[in-house]
Amino acid sequence: DVVLTQTPPTLSATIGQSVSISCRSSQSLLHSNGNTYLNWLLQRPGQPPQLLIYLVSRLESGVPNRFSGSGSGTDFTLKISGVEAEDLGVYYCVQSTHAPWTFGGGTKLELK
Amino acid sequence: QVQLTESGPGLVHPSETLSLTCTVSGFSLTGYSVYWVRQPSGKGLEWMGRMRYNGDTSYNSALKSRLSISRDTSKNQVFLKMNSLQTDDTGTYYCTRGGYSSYDYWGQGVMVTVSS
């Protein structure tokens, strides 16, 4: 199975600071159809996860554009350009290229 | 609008079988996949398995021997059955929609406790 390794496990930030989260895959997530099925989710406390980014860099409808995704192959990054209080929670990457799908271990974003 | 709702027992005894239902609305099960994801309390997300739009299934390798996912398209329902439950199966179980932008809609989750 594909292993997704997220770093750092915990991230402390001040409001307005820009931060990045890394997600590294044990094998390339480029599908034979040319798509790369790597998504980013945010789970706020007590809530189900919500989709932020799909297909590496496509912003889900309604998600603020301070969130951006990039990367290819095995290395991916989620960037938040100017953290806001509502961004606190746990971020997960998830791949849907190779069955069975797998999640990263999560990165907890907290206030410094 | 799109909705997913999980239902099932809150308490299951060790060694018994867990049966959960995900009832969907606002989309067709023959057009979208549905995934099951679980989360032990205070821990991360674990992908369990999927019911594909065409009826195919795939499972987490670690759970494959205990897990079965099926559906009833006439009732807009996807079912999860997992046998031989143990205490480390305690947690919140979610269903979520798959597709082009997978994980775009989630149920609120159902908390399952495995205890005697």
PDB file of C-alpha atoms in Angstrom:
ATOM      1  CA  ASP A   1       0.000   0.000   0.000  1.00  0.00           C
ATOM      2  CA  VAL A   2       1.065   3.604  -0.606  1.00  0.00           C
ATOM      3  CA  VAL A   3       2.419   5.327   2.497  1.00  0.00           C
ATOM      4  CA  LEU A   4       1.917   9.085   2.805  1.00  0.00           C
ATOM      5  CA  THR A   5       4.260  10.850   5.216  1.00  0.00           C
ATOM      6  CA  GLN A   6       3.219  14.301   6.399  1.00  0.00           C
ATOM      7  CA  THR A   7       5.571  16.795   7.970  1.00  0.00           C
ATOM      8  CA  PRO A   8       5.601  18.426  10.360  1.00  0.00           C
ATOM      9  CA  PRO A   9       3.207  16.559  12.653  1.00  0.00           C
ATOM     10  CA  THR A  10       2.498  19.788  14.516  1.00  0.00           C
ATOM     11  CA  LEU A  11       2.734  23.342  13.270  1.00  0.00           C
ATOM     12  CA  SER A  12       2.499  26.440  15.455  1.00  0.00           C
ATOM     13  CA  ALA A  13       1.625  29.667  13.726  1.00  0.00           C
ATOM     14  CA  THR A  14       0.512  33.208  14.465  1.00  0.00           C
ATOM     15  CA  ILE A  15      -2.445  34.815  12.730  1.00  0.00           C
ATOM     16  CA  GLY A  16      -1.311  36.151   9.392  1.00  0.00           C
ATOM     17  CA  GLN A  17       1.716  33.905   9.119  1.00  0.00           C
ATOM     18  CA  SER A  18       2.201  31.790   6.004  1.00  0.00           C
ATOM     19  CA  VAL A  19       2.839  28.086   6.542  1.00  0.00           C
ATOM     20  CA  SER A  20       3.447  24.960   4.478  1.00  0.00           C
ATOM     21  CA  ILE A  21       2.744  21.278   5.042  1.00  0.00           C
ATOM     22  CA  SER A  22       4.557  18.528   3.181  1.00  0.00           C
ATOM     23  CA  CYS A  23       3.141  15.199   2.038  1.00  0.00           C
ATOM     24  CA  ARG A  24       5.537  12.635   0.613  1.00  0.00           C
ATOM     25  CA  SER A  25       4.389   9.443  -1.038  1.00  0.00           C
ATOM     26  CA  SER A  26       6.173   6.087  -1.088  1.00  0.00           C
ATOM     27  CA  GLN A  27       5.485   5.876  -4.818  1.00  0.00           C
ATOM     28  CA  SER A  28       4.491   8.194  -7.616  1.00  0.00           C
ATOM     29  CA  LEU A  29       0.860   9.301  -7.525  1.00  0.00           C
ATOM     30  CA  LEU A  30       0.711   9.972 -11.254  1.00  0.00           C
ATOM     31  CA  HIS A  31      -2.105   7.819 -12.603  1.00  0.00           C
ATOM     32  CA  SER A  32      -1.890   6.147 -16.002  1.00  0.00           C
ATOM     33  CA  ASN A  33      -4.666   8.511 -17.158  1.00  0.00           C
ATOM     34  CA  GLY A  34      -2.421  11.527 -16.534  1.00  0.00           C
ATOM     35  CA  ASN A  35      -4.155  12.751 -13.373  1.00  0.00           C
ATOM     36  CA  THR A  36      -2.552  12.861  -9.936  1.00  0.00           C
ATOM     37  CA  TYR A  37      -5.131  12.009  -7.301  1.00  0.00           C
ATOM     38  CA  LEU A  38      -3.789  13.816  -4.257  1.00  0.00           C
ATOM     39  CA  ASN A  39      -6.237  15.764  -2.092  1.00  0.00           C
ATOM     40  CA  TRP A  40      -5.943  17.871   1.036  1.00  0.00           C
ATOM     41  CA  LEU A  41      -8.531  17.902   3.814  1.00  0.00           C
ATOM     42  CA  LEU A  42      -9.003  19.964   6.975  1.00  0.00           C
ATOM     43  CA  GLN A  43     -10.658  18.556  10.057  1.00  0.00           C
ATOM     44  CA  ARG A  44     -11.696  21.100  12.654  1.00  0.00           C
ATOM     45  CA  PRO A  45     -12.298  19.859  16.216  1.00  0.00           C
ATOM     46  CA  GLY A  46     -15.507  17.893  16.524  1.00  0.00           C
ATOM     47  CA  GLN A  47     -16.247  18.095  12.801  1.00  0.00           C
ATOM     48  CA  PRO A  48     -15.963  15.742   9.853  1.00  0.00           C
ATOM     49  CA  PRO A  49     -13.141  16.557   7.458  1.00  0.00           C
ATOM     50  CA  GLN A  50     -13.731  19.019   4.647  1.00  0.00           C
ATOM     51  CA  LEU A  51     -12.153  19.041   1.214  1.00  0.00           C
ATOM     52  CA  LEU A  52      -9.761  21.906   0.498  1.00  0.00           C
ATOM     53  CA  ILE A  53      -7.760  20.863  -2.556  1.00  0.00           C
ATOM     54  CA  TYR A  54      -8.191  18.066  -5.097  1.00  0.00           C
ATOM     55  CA  LEU A  55      -6.017  16.849  -7.955  1.00  0.00           C
ATOM     56  CA  VAL A  56      -2.957  18.402  -6.271  1.00  0.00           C
ATOM     57  CA  SER A  57      -3.815  22.043  -6.869  1.00  0.00           C
ATOM     58  CA  ARG A  58      -7.514  22.544  -7.648  1.00  0.00           C
ATOM     59  CA  LEU A  59      -9.301  24.606  -5.051  1.00  0.00           C
ATOM     60  CA  GLU A  60     -12.629  23.177  -3.926  1.00  0.00           C
ATOM     61  CA  SER A  61     -15.576  25.505  -4.370  1.00  0.00           C
ATOM     62  CA  GLY A  62     -16.025  27.862  -1.436  1.00  0.00           C
ATOM     63  CA  VAL A  63     -12.505  27.365  -0.066  1.00  0.00           C
ATOM     64  CA  PRO A  64     -10.573  30.630   0.437  1.00  0.00           C
ATOM     65  CA  ASN A  65      -7.792  31.243  -2.046  1.00  0.00           C
ATOM     66  CA  ARG A  66      -5.222  31.611   0.739  1.00  0.00           C
ATOM     67  CA  PHE A  67      -5.038  27.811   0.420  1.00  0.00           C
ATOM     68  CA  SER A  68      -2.952  26.436  -2.421  1.00  0.00           C
ATOM     69  CA  GLY A  69      -1.556  23.058  -3.364  1.00  0.00           C
ATOM     70  CA  SER A  70       1.428  22.112  -5.458  1.00  0.00           C
ATOM     71  CA  GLY A  71       3.711  19.219  -6.264  1.00  0.00           C
ATOM     72  CA  SER A  72       4.064  16.219  -8.499  1.00  0.00           C
ATOM     73  CA  GLY A  73       5.126  12.594  -8.439  1.00  0.00           C
ATOM     74  CA  THR A  74       5.899  11.863  -4.809  1.00  0.00           C
ATOM     75  CA  ASP A  75       6.250  15.325  -3.225  1.00  0.00           C
ATOM     76  CA  PHE A  76       3.331  17.596  -2.466  1.00  0.00           C
ATOM     77  CA  THR A  77       2.789  20.773  -0.476  1.00  0.00           C
ATOM     78  CA  LEU A  78      -0.159  22.603   0.995  1.00  0.00           C
ATOM     79  CA  LYS A  79       0.428  26.291   1.629  1.00  0.00           C
ATOM     80  CA  ILE A  80      -1.681  28.672   3.669  1.00  0.00           C
ATOM     81  CA  SER A  81      -0.874  32.285   2.802  1.00  0.00           C
ATOM     82  CA  GLY A  82      -1.899  34.146   5.928  1.00  0.00           C
ATOM     83  CA  VAL A  83      -3.303  31.834   8.595  1.00  0.00           C
ATOM     84  CA  GLU A  84      -6.672  32.805  10.035  1.00  0.00           C
ATOM     85  CA  ALA A  85      -8.199  31.531  13.271  1.00  0.00           C
ATOM     86  CA  GLU A  86     -10.709  29.358  11.391  1.00  0.00           C
ATOM     87  CA  ASP A  87      -7.807  27.439   9.789  1.00  0.00           C
ATOM     88  CA  LEU A  88      -6.855  25.712  13.020  1.00  0.00           C
ATOM     89  CA  GLY A  89      -7.301  21.963  13.041  1.00  0.00           C
ATOM     90  CA  VAL A  90      -5.700  18.869  11.529  1.00  0.00           C
ATOM     91  CA  TYR A  91      -4.731  18.712   7.878  1.00  0.00           C
ATOM     92  CA  TYR A  92      -4.597  15.423   5.972  1.00  0.00           C
ATOM     93  CA  CYS A  93      -3.365  14.481   2.545  1.00  0.00           C
ATOM     94  CA  VAL A  94      -5.037  11.501   0.882  1.00  0.00           C
ATOM     95  CA  GLN A  95      -4.227   9.638  -2.316  1.00  0.00           C
ATOM     96  CA  SER A  96      -6.682   7.968  -4.657  1.00  0.00           C
ATOM     97  CA  THR A  97      -4.283   6.865  -7.384  1.00  0.00           C
ATOM     98  CA  HIS A  98      -3.361   3.419  -6.071  1.00  0.00           C
ATOM     99  CA  ALA A  99      -5.934   1.173  -4.431  1.00  0.00           C
ATOM    100  CA  PRO A 100      -6.386   0.942  -1.554  1.00  0.00           C
ATOM    101  CA  TRP A 101      -6.535   4.691  -1.006  1.00  0.00           C
ATOM    102  CA  THR A 102      -4.514   5.949   1.968  1.00  0.00           C
ATOM    103  CA  PHE A 103      -4.290   8.981   4.243  1.00  0.00           C
ATOM    104  CA  GLY A 104      -1.295  10.782   5.625  1.00  0.00           C
ATOM    105  CA  GLY A 105      -0.855  10.843   9.376  1.00  0.00           C
ATOM    106  CA  GLY A 106      -2.062  14.420   9.719  1.00  0.00           C
ATOM    107  CA  THR A 107      -0.564  17.794  10.629  1.00  0.00           C
ATOM    108  CA  LYS A 108      -2.057  19.710  13.517  1.00  0.00           C
ATOM    109  CA  LEU A 109      -2.080  23.472  13.037  1.00  0.00           C
ATOM    110  CA  GLU A 110      -2.269  25.376  16.294  1.00  0.00           C
ATOM    111  CA  LEU A 111      -1.859  28.944  17.456  1.00  0.00           C
ATOM    112  CA  LYS A 112       1.549  29.983  18.723  1.00  0.00           C
TER     113      LYS A 112
ATOM    114  CA  GLN B   1     -28.524  19.141  -1.932  1.00  0.00           C
ATOM    115  CA  VAL B   2     -25.963  16.402  -1.376  1.00  0.00           C
ATOM    116  CA  GLN B   3     -26.207  14.636   1.966  1.00  0.00           C
ATOM    117  CA  LEU B   4     -24.758  11.503   3.501  1.00  0.00           C
ATOM    118  CA  THR B   5     -26.021  10.108   6.790  1.00  0.00           C
ATOM    119  CA  GLU B   6     -24.459   7.248   8.723  1.00  0.00           C
ATOM    120  CA  SER B   7     -26.529   5.086  11.039  1.00  0.00           C
ATOM    121  CA  GLY B   8     -25.907   2.057  13.187  1.00  0.00           C
ATOM    122  CA  PRO B   9     -25.490   0.835  16.741  1.00  0.00           C
ATOM    123  CA  GLY B  10     -23.428   2.906  19.113  1.00  0.00           C
ATOM    124  CA  LEU B  11     -22.271  -0.110  21.097  1.00  0.00           C
ATOM    125  CA  VAL B  12     -20.970  -3.414  19.838  1.00  0.00           C
ATOM    126  CA  HIS B  13     -19.636  -6.255  21.957  1.00  0.00           C
ATOM    127  CA  PRO B  14     -16.182  -7.725  21.301  1.00  0.00           C
ATOM    128  CA  SER B  15     -16.112 -10.473  18.662  1.00  0.00           C
ATOM    129  CA  GLU B  16     -19.472  -9.322  17.247  1.00  0.00           C
ATOM    130  CA  THR B  17     -20.237  -7.850  13.826  1.00  0.00           C
ATOM    131  CA  LEU B  18     -20.662  -4.140  13.127  1.00  0.00           C
ATOM    132  CA  SER B  19     -23.338  -3.144  10.621  1.00  0.00           C
ATOM    133  CA  LEU B  20     -23.521   0.454   9.420  1.00  0.00           C
ATOM    134  CA  THR B  21     -25.653   2.156   6.786  1.00  0.00           C
ATOM    135  CA  CYS B  22     -24.839   5.254   4.769  1.00  0.00           C
ATOM    136  CA  THR B  23     -27.967   6.820   3.305  1.00  0.00           C
ATOM    137  CA  VAL B  24     -27.320   9.336   0.550  1.00  0.00           C
ATOM    138  CA  SER B  25     -29.398  11.990  -1.181  1.00  0.00           C
ATOM    139  CA  GLY B  26     -28.763  14.543  -3.869  1.00  0.00           C
ATOM    140  CA  PHE B  27     -26.722  12.188  -6.040  1.00  0.00           C
ATOM    141  CA  SER B  28     -26.922   8.717  -7.515  1.00  0.00           C
ATOM    142  CA  LEU B  29     -24.926   5.724  -6.319  1.00  0.00           C
ATOM    143  CA  THR B  30     -24.583   4.677  -9.948  1.00  0.00           C
ATOM    144  CA  GLY B  31     -22.824   7.931 -10.713  1.00  0.00           C
ATOM    145  CA  TYR B  32     -20.542   8.345  -7.708  1.00  0.00           C
ATOM    146  CA  SER B  33     -18.487   6.130  -5.451  1.00  0.00           C
ATOM    147  CA  VAL B  34     -18.918   6.082  -1.671  1.00  0.00           C
ATOM    148  CA  TYR B  35     -16.030   5.519   0.696  1.00  0.00           C
ATOM    149  CA  TRP B  36     -15.966   4.483   4.331  1.00  0.00           C
ATOM    150  CA  VAL B  37     -13.401   6.174   6.589  1.00  0.00           C
ATOM    151  CA  ARG B  38     -12.912   5.684  10.302  1.00  0.00           C
ATOM    152  CA  GLN B  39     -11.149   7.586  13.052  1.00  0.00           C
ATOM    153  CA  PRO B  40     -10.147   6.133  16.414  1.00  0.00           C
ATOM    154  CA  SER B  41     -10.701   8.665  19.153  1.00  0.00           C
ATOM    155  CA  GLY B  42      -7.925  11.246  19.161  1.00  0.00           C
ATOM    156  CA  LYS B  43      -6.199   9.653  16.171  1.00  0.00           C
ATOM    157  CA  GLY B  44      -5.974  10.089  12.428  1.00  0.00           C
ATOM    158  CA  LEU B  45      -8.169   9.043   9.534  1.00  0.00           C
ATOM    159  CA  GLU B  46      -8.104   5.506   8.163  1.00  0.00           C
ATOM    160  CA  TRP B  47      -9.516   4.651   4.751  1.00  0.00           C
ATOM    161  CA  MET B  48     -11.555   1.481   5.068  1.00  0.00           C
ATOM    162  CA  GLY B  49     -13.005   0.728   1.665  1.00  0.00           C
ATOM    163  CA  ARG B  50     -15.183   1.877  -1.187  1.00  0.00           C
ATOM    164  CA  MET B  51     -18.275   1.031  -3.177  1.00  0.00           C
ATOM    165  CA  ARG B  52     -17.578   2.171  -6.686  1.00  0.00           C
ATOM    166  CA  TYR B  53     -20.319   3.647  -8.909  1.00  0.00           C
ATOM    167  CA  ASN B  54     -20.303   0.456 -11.009  1.00  0.00           C
ATOM    168  CA  GLY B  55     -20.681  -1.841  -8.000  1.00  0.00           C
ATOM    169  CA  ASP B  56     -17.021  -2.804  -7.646  1.00  0.00           C
ATOM    170  CA  THR B  57     -15.471  -2.744  -4.198  1.00  0.00           C
ATOM    171  CA  SER B  58     -11.969  -2.365  -2.783  1.00  0.00           C
ATOM    172  CA  TYR B  59     -10.743  -2.602   0.775  1.00  0.00           C
ATOM    173  CA  ASN B  60      -7.972  -1.539   3.118  1.00  0.00           C
ATOM    174  CA  SER B  61      -5.479  -4.391   3.092  1.00  0.00           C
ATOM    175  CA  ALA B  62      -5.401  -4.583   6.885  1.00  0.00           C
ATOM    176  CA  LEU B  63      -9.188  -4.893   7.154  1.00  0.00           C
ATOM    177  CA  LYS B  64      -9.949  -6.897   4.034  1.00  0.00           C
ATOM    178  CA  SER B  65     -10.481 -10.224   5.807  1.00  0.00           C
ATOM    179  CA  ARG B  66     -13.121  -8.732   8.137  1.00  0.00           C
ATOM    180  CA  LEU B  67     -14.820  -6.136   5.959  1.00  0.00           C
ATOM    181  CA  SER B  68     -17.639  -6.193   3.434  1.00  0.00           C
ATOM    182  CA  ILE B  69     -19.261  -3.250   1.637  1.00  0.00           C
ATOM    183  CA  SER B  70     -22.467  -3.543  -0.351  1.00  0.00           C
ATOM    184  CA  ARG B  71     -25.276  -1.303  -1.568  1.00  0.00           C
ATOM    185  CA  ASP B  72     -28.952  -1.019  -2.433  1.00  0.00           C
ATOM    186  CA  THR B  73     -29.271   1.539  -5.187  1.00  0.00           C
ATOM    187  CA  SER B  74     -33.078   1.562  -4.969  1.00  0.00           C
ATOM    188  CA  LYS B  75     -32.825   2.786  -1.389  1.00  0.00           C
ATOM    189  CA  ASN B  76     -29.774   5.010  -1.956  1.00  0.00           C
ATOM    190  CA  GLN B  77     -27.889   3.114   0.722  1.00  0.00           C
ATOM    191  CA  VAL B  78     -24.382   1.753   1.131  1.00  0.00           C
ATOM    192  CA  PHE B  79     -23.689  -0.830   3.827  1.00  0.00           C
ATOM    193  CA  LEU B  80     -20.606  -1.680   5.834  1.00  0.00           C
ATOM    194  CA  LYS B  81     -20.204  -4.932   7.715  1.00  0.00           C
ATOM    195  CA  MET B  82     -17.128  -5.750   9.729  1.00  0.00           C
ATOM    196  CA  ASN B  83     -16.799  -8.866  11.838  1.00  0.00           C
ATOM    197  CA  SER B  84     -14.707  -9.925  14.829  1.00  0.00           C
ATOM    198  CA  LEU B  85     -14.719  -6.452  16.357  1.00  0.00           C
ATOM    199  CA  GLN B  86     -12.163  -5.618  19.029  1.00  0.00           C
ATOM    200  CA  THR B  87     -11.702  -2.629  21.323  1.00  0.00           C
ATOM    201  CA  ASP B  88      -9.309  -0.937  18.914  1.00  0.00           C
ATOM    202  CA  ASP B  89     -12.164  -0.753  16.387  1.00  0.00           C
ATOM    203  CA  THR B  90     -13.745   1.875  18.636  1.00  0.00           C
ATOM    204  CA  GLY B  91     -14.052   5.244  16.953  1.00  0.00           C
ATOM    205  CA  THR B  92     -16.084   7.405  14.595  1.00  0.00           C
ATOM    206  CA  TYR B  93     -17.100   5.948  11.254  1.00  0.00           C
ATOM    207  CA  TYR B  94     -17.754   8.239   8.295  1.00  0.00           C
ATOM    208  CA  CYS B  95     -19.029   7.793   4.776  1.00  0.00           C
ATOM    209  CA  THR B  96     -17.936  10.246   2.116  1.00  0.00           C
ATOM    210  CA  ARG B  97     -18.542  10.745  -1.578  1.00  0.00           C
ATOM    211  CA  GLY B  98     -15.956   9.775  -4.146  1.00  0.00           C
ATOM    212  CA  GLY B  99     -15.599  10.993  -7.679  1.00  0.00           C
ATOM    213  CA  TYR B 100     -13.619  13.577  -9.593  1.00  0.00           C
ATOM    214  CA  SER B 101     -13.096  15.718  -6.507  1.00  0.00           C
ATOM    215  CA  SER B 102     -13.290  12.904  -3.986  1.00  0.00           C
ATOM    216  CA  TYR B 103     -14.151  13.583  -0.330  1.00  0.00           C
ATOM    217  CA  ASP B 104     -16.242  16.640  -1.243  1.00  0.00           C
ATOM    218  CA  TYR B 105     -19.176  15.640   0.980  1.00  0.00           C
ATOM    219  CA  TRP B 106     -19.109  13.815   4.303  1.00  0.00           C
ATOM    220  CA  GLY B 107     -21.617  12.492   6.763  1.00  0.00           C
ATOM    221  CA  GLN B 108     -21.462  13.691  10.358  1.00  0.00           C
ATOM    222  CA  GLY B 109     -20.134  10.304  11.414  1.00  0.00           C
ATOM    223  CA  VAL B 110     -21.378   7.661  13.815  1.00  0.00           C
ATOM    224  CA  MET B 111     -19.536   6.868  17.021  1.00  0.00           C
ATOM    225  CA  VAL B 112     -19.036   3.153  17.610  1.00  0.00           C
ATOM    226  CA  THR B 113     -17.820   1.793  20.929  1.00  0.00           C
ATOM    227  CA  VAL B 114     -16.640  -1.795  21.226  1.00  0.00           C
ATOM    228  CA  SER B 115     -17.051  -2.898  24.800  1.00  0.00           C
ATOM    229  CA  SER B 116     -18.425  -5.746  26.849  1.00  0.00           C
TER     230      SER B 116
END
